[in-house]
Amino acid sequence: MCRSRCFAILWALVIAHWSLSSASAVEPRLNNILPAGGQRGTDTEVVFSGQRLADTKEIVFYTPGISLVSMEAETNRVKATLRLAADCRLGEHLMRLRMASGVSETRTFWVGPFRVVAEKEPNNDVATAQRLTNTVTIRGIVAADDLDHFIVSAQKGQRITAEVEALRLGRSALDPYVAILGRDGKPLVESEDTAFGFQDGVVSILAPETGDYVVVVRETGFGGKEDYHYRLHVGDFPRPTGVYPLAGKSRESVSFSFLGGPAGEKVQQVKLPAEANEKFGIVAEGAPSPNWIRVTPFATALEAEPNDSREQAGEARDIPVVFNGIISKPGDHDWFRFRAKKGQNLQVSVFARRLRSPLDSAMQIVTPKGTPLSDNDDTAGPDSSINVKVDEDGEYAFFVRDFLRRGGPDFTYCVEVAPVAPSIAVRIPEVARNDSQTRQYIAVPRGNRFATLMSVRRANVSGDVNFMAAPLPAGVKLNAETMPGKVDQFPVVFEAGVDAPVDGKLVDFLAAATNGVEGHFRNDIELVQGPNNTSYYGTRVDKLLVAVTEAAPFRVRVETPMVPLVQGGTMDLKVVVDRDAGFDEPIVLKSVWNPPGVTAQPDITIPKGATNETFPLSAKPDAELREWKIALSAAAKVNGGELMVSTPLTPVTIGEPFVTATMEKSACEPGKGTNIVVKLDQKIPFEGKATIRIVGLSEKVNVTEKEITKDDKEIVFPVKVAADCQTGSQRNLFCSLLVKKDGVVIPHNIAAGGVFRVTPPKKPAEAQKKVASK
């Protein structure tokens, strides 16, 4: 794990990551939300800062508990008053801005239980430390070479806790150090990193005597920046660093032990939701934010010590089952046992670091006879996961340990043992490297369309997939074909009517296989990124924002091709632009998706003021014979930003070529002539005459194009080679054939792989005789 000096060096990477421009309607940018959080049960004034925000219509909240009281939008900021409900969920919330012209990035906002006070400078040493009363949350900044000091009073034996939220705010690579100092100014306890809080530290003590104590916050490497914001919770409150068990069954009331801290563990009963959840937050009473558990539909079991060997693995459990345990001391091994039947395909997965446990797991499964079957360390990040097919009925066992053989009271984990289940994951692919936010939403102008590419990853399920989205904004419809089982990416088009209200909704977008397996859209957002594309902190959303924006000054469509794109051939799609009066900007066209075996240029620009253009496609000789529907995106500069729309889905049929051919090898000396013979295989009769020419010969080889009819079996091309033509082989020749159907030209590329050799001149016969006589 990189230390803070590495973080400071890498800050430029973070700036670059946050600076990636969004290709929405007019590219609104949301850079920050300050303050970064507030106290629930209060109204909080916040400022959303960025660029091109003047037409903001809505703050989109991804979770309940936060509502808008008032809002005032300006060019580069939006001032708003947010109402945080008394029962608002503690911890991270996500929000973004919806403008009349586009959609912003997603940013975080944290809700806590304590009164929020601002840091007051100067507080760079103990003598100028800011005095705090009661339990509070400080919103502060670690500037360059800054140390922030705070004084708290405590009675002997009273708990003092300090927890920093910095990296988790998702705003910067601030790697904070936090400590509680005694009267002598020396740290009683200090922290830089926690598995629970990523790089954010937490410290807690029981006051050894009555008096004042100093809490200090700084950047670990004594660096700092003006935008290194943090939230510091200080006071008498619990901050569990672990929870046990780490998994509970849905709908059940489970007794959880919150672990860590000087006051010992605290037990709390929690009623779990009806739906399974891979990361569900539960909050210890009095804590400022949740710990994470897994809510499972399966039966659960708790480890029973001692279980340090296979013989002590305990009662065998029927699968599916989730085992819970703690690697409670260094070198600890926890063994468990389950029953399986021959032929079962099982997934055995550890969940620990994914739920912010410090455990870096290693796992091994053994057969009923005790023979090692499979082992794993880091398949799921630091968490282990094994896919195994069992060869015999019986009781199998496995152990879990820490990879570095560490251990402790909060090294909790759960292990899910279950038959491999079918699943579908739905995402919008990143449109740029390391950019997890651009166009991860739908912004469709009124009377227009917006196409996006959907990536569908199937696991243990195959076949066709259908797309659905609800609830869509009024006047919006989803146009999507059935996605064939052989492809894993597919285009969909959202269309808004001319009278659709400028509005937006968070939509449940799902892909459903024909056997009923469903997958829902998810966007994993990287907020702070490190070297080698490492995500230091990120979050996720599971709803797709679909927004109707103001009408665009142009619309594009593709004329439906009247003839097929033949295997091995090409096609020029005819693109038509409808421009509003006064709008003449160039428009850049891109293919949203290419069917298998079909290629397209990266982009084509429609010139300034032009109303039509062609967009070329090519089909490989083995492209599947079938109809596909494709869409083109179209982007242009509007009001200082980039506005993107798309064509409707347009059918393109891949057809069999009318003619195939082979080119016979031929050779000729410079300054002479010969013939190149092309054998024709007529597949489909065509009307009239077709033009054919050889492509790929050098300019020193002269050959004229010819014409053929549907009855020709071969074509002979007379060739003349220039006297100064370089000798050698001219390879990769082919024939371009233009066939007409119903008056429309169908380009073919046939006879691929031809070779024409230009050979050195032969020596005269007399010269050969002289050489022979010598």
Short mmCIF file of N, CA and C in Angstrom, two decimals, residues 663-664 666 675-678 691-698 701-706 715-719 730 732-737 750-751 754-756:
data_model
loop_
_atom_site.label_atom_id
_atom_site.label_comp_id
_atom_site.label_asym_id
_atom_site.label_seq_id
_atom_site.Cartn_x
_atom_site.Cartn_y
_atom_site.Cartn_z
N MET A 663 -7.74 -15.74 -58.21
CA MET A 663 -6.81 -15.13 -59.16
C MET A 663 -5.62 -16.07 -59.36
N GLU A 664 -5.36 -16.44 -60.62
CA GLU A 664 -4.24 -17.32 -60.92
C GLU A 664 -2.94 -16.53 -60.86
N SER A 666 0.66 -15.18 -61.86
CA SER A 666 1.18 -14.80 -63.18
C SER A 666 2.53 -14.12 -62.99
N ASN A 675 -0.89 -11.96 -69.31
CA ASN A 675 -2.29 -11.93 -68.89
C ASN A 675 -2.40 -12.40 -67.44
N ILE A 676 -3.35 -11.80 -66.72
CA ILE A 676 -3.76 -12.30 -65.40
C ILE A 676 -5.15 -12.87 -65.56
N VAL A 677 -5.32 -14.14 -65.19
CA VAL A 677 -6.60 -14.83 -65.37
C VAL A 677 -7.30 -14.93 -64.01
N VAL A 678 -8.55 -14.53 -63.99
CA VAL A 678 -9.38 -14.62 -62.78
C VAL A 678 -10.53 -15.57 -63.07
N THR A 691 -18.67 -4.10 -63.45
CA THR A 691 -17.30 -3.64 -63.67
C THR A 691 -16.37 -4.33 -62.69
N ILE A 692 -15.22 -4.81 -63.22
CA ILE A 692 -14.25 -5.49 -62.37
C ILE A 692 -12.86 -4.96 -62.68
N ARG A 693 -12.05 -4.76 -61.63
CA ARG A 693 -10.68 -4.30 -61.82
C ARG A 693 -9.79 -4.94 -60.76
N ILE A 694 -8.51 -5.03 -61.08
CA ILE A 694 -7.53 -5.58 -60.15
C ILE A 694 -6.98 -4.46 -59.28
N VAL A 695 -6.92 -4.69 -57.99
CA VAL A 695 -6.44 -3.70 -57.03
C VAL A 695 -5.18 -4.23 -56.36
N GLY A 696 -4.17 -3.35 -56.23
CA GLY A 696 -2.96 -3.69 -55.49
C GLY A 696 -1.71 -3.75 -56.32
N LEU A 697 -1.82 -3.65 -57.67
CA LEU A 697 -0.62 -3.64 -58.51
C LEU A 697 0.07 -2.29 -58.43
N SER A 698 1.39 -2.30 -58.65
CA SER A 698 2.13 -1.04 -58.60
C SER A 698 1.79 -0.20 -59.83
N VAL A 701 2.76 -1.28 -63.35
CA VAL A 701 2.06 -2.39 -64.00
C VAL A 701 0.71 -1.87 -64.46
N ASN A 702 0.52 -1.87 -65.77
CA ASN A 702 -0.69 -1.27 -66.35
C ASN A 702 -1.71 -2.38 -66.65
N VAL A 703 -2.91 -2.20 -66.10
CA VAL A 703 -4.00 -3.12 -66.38
C VAL A 703 -5.29 -2.33 -66.38
N THR A 704 -6.15 -2.59 -67.33
CA THR A 704 -7.41 -1.85 -67.44
C THR A 704 -8.55 -2.67 -66.85
N GLU A 705 -9.59 -1.95 -66.40
CA GLU A 705 -10.75 -2.64 -65.85
C GLU A 705 -11.53 -3.30 -66.97
N LYS A 706 -12.33 -4.28 -66.60
CA LYS A 706 -13.11 -5.05 -67.57
C LYS A 706 -14.57 -5.08 -67.12
N ILE A 715 -12.26 -14.18 -66.45
CA ILE A 715 -11.96 -12.90 -67.07
C ILE A 715 -10.45 -12.80 -67.21
N VAL A 716 -10.00 -12.37 -68.41
CA VAL A 716 -8.57 -12.27 -68.68
C VAL A 716 -8.19 -10.80 -68.75
N PHE A 717 -7.23 -10.41 -67.90
CA PHE A 717 -6.75 -9.02 -67.86
C PHE A 717 -5.40 -8.94 -68.56
N PRO A 718 -5.31 -8.28 -69.74
CA PRO A 718 -3.99 -8.03 -70.34
C PRO A 718 -3.19 -7.08 -69.46
N VAL A 719 -1.91 -7.42 -69.25
CA VAL A 719 -1.06 -6.64 -68.36
C VAL A 719 0.17 -6.20 -69.13
N GLN A 730 4.43 -8.93 -56.18
CA GLN A 730 3.41 -7.97 -55.73
C GLN A 730 2.24 -8.79 -55.19
N ASN A 732 -1.02 -9.75 -52.18
CA ASN A 732 -2.28 -9.27 -51.61
C ASN A 732 -3.14 -8.54 -52.64
N LEU A 733 -3.10 -9.02 -53.86
CA LEU A 733 -3.96 -8.46 -54.89
C LEU A 733 -5.39 -8.99 -54.71
N PHE A 734 -6.35 -8.20 -55.15
CA PHE A 734 -7.74 -8.65 -55.16
C PHE A 734 -8.47 -7.90 -56.26
N CYS A 735 -9.71 -8.30 -56.50
CA CYS A 735 -10.52 -7.64 -57.52
C CYS A 735 -11.66 -6.88 -56.87
N SER A 736 -11.86 -5.66 -57.33
CA SER A 736 -13.02 -4.87 -56.93
C SER A 736 -14.09 -5.05 -58.00
N LEU A 737 -15.24 -5.54 -57.57
CA LEU A 737 -16.35 -5.83 -58.49
C LEU A 737 -17.56 -5.00 -58.10
N ILE A 750 -13.26 -9.43 -54.23
CA ILE A 750 -13.17 -10.86 -54.48
C ILE A 750 -11.76 -11.21 -54.92
N ALA A 751 -11.51 -12.52 -55.04
CA ALA A 751 -10.22 -13.03 -55.52
C ALA A 751 -9.06 -12.54 -54.66
N GLY A 754 -4.18 -12.60 -54.38
CA GLY A 754 -3.49 -12.77 -55.65
C GLY A 754 -2.03 -12.35 -55.58
N VAL A 755 -1.19 -12.96 -56.44
CA VAL A 755 0.24 -12.67 -56.49
C VAL A 755 0.65 -12.49 -57.96
N PHE A 756 1.39 -11.40 -58.24
CA PHE A 756 1.95 -11.16 -59.57
C PHE A 756 3.45 -10.92 -59.39
#
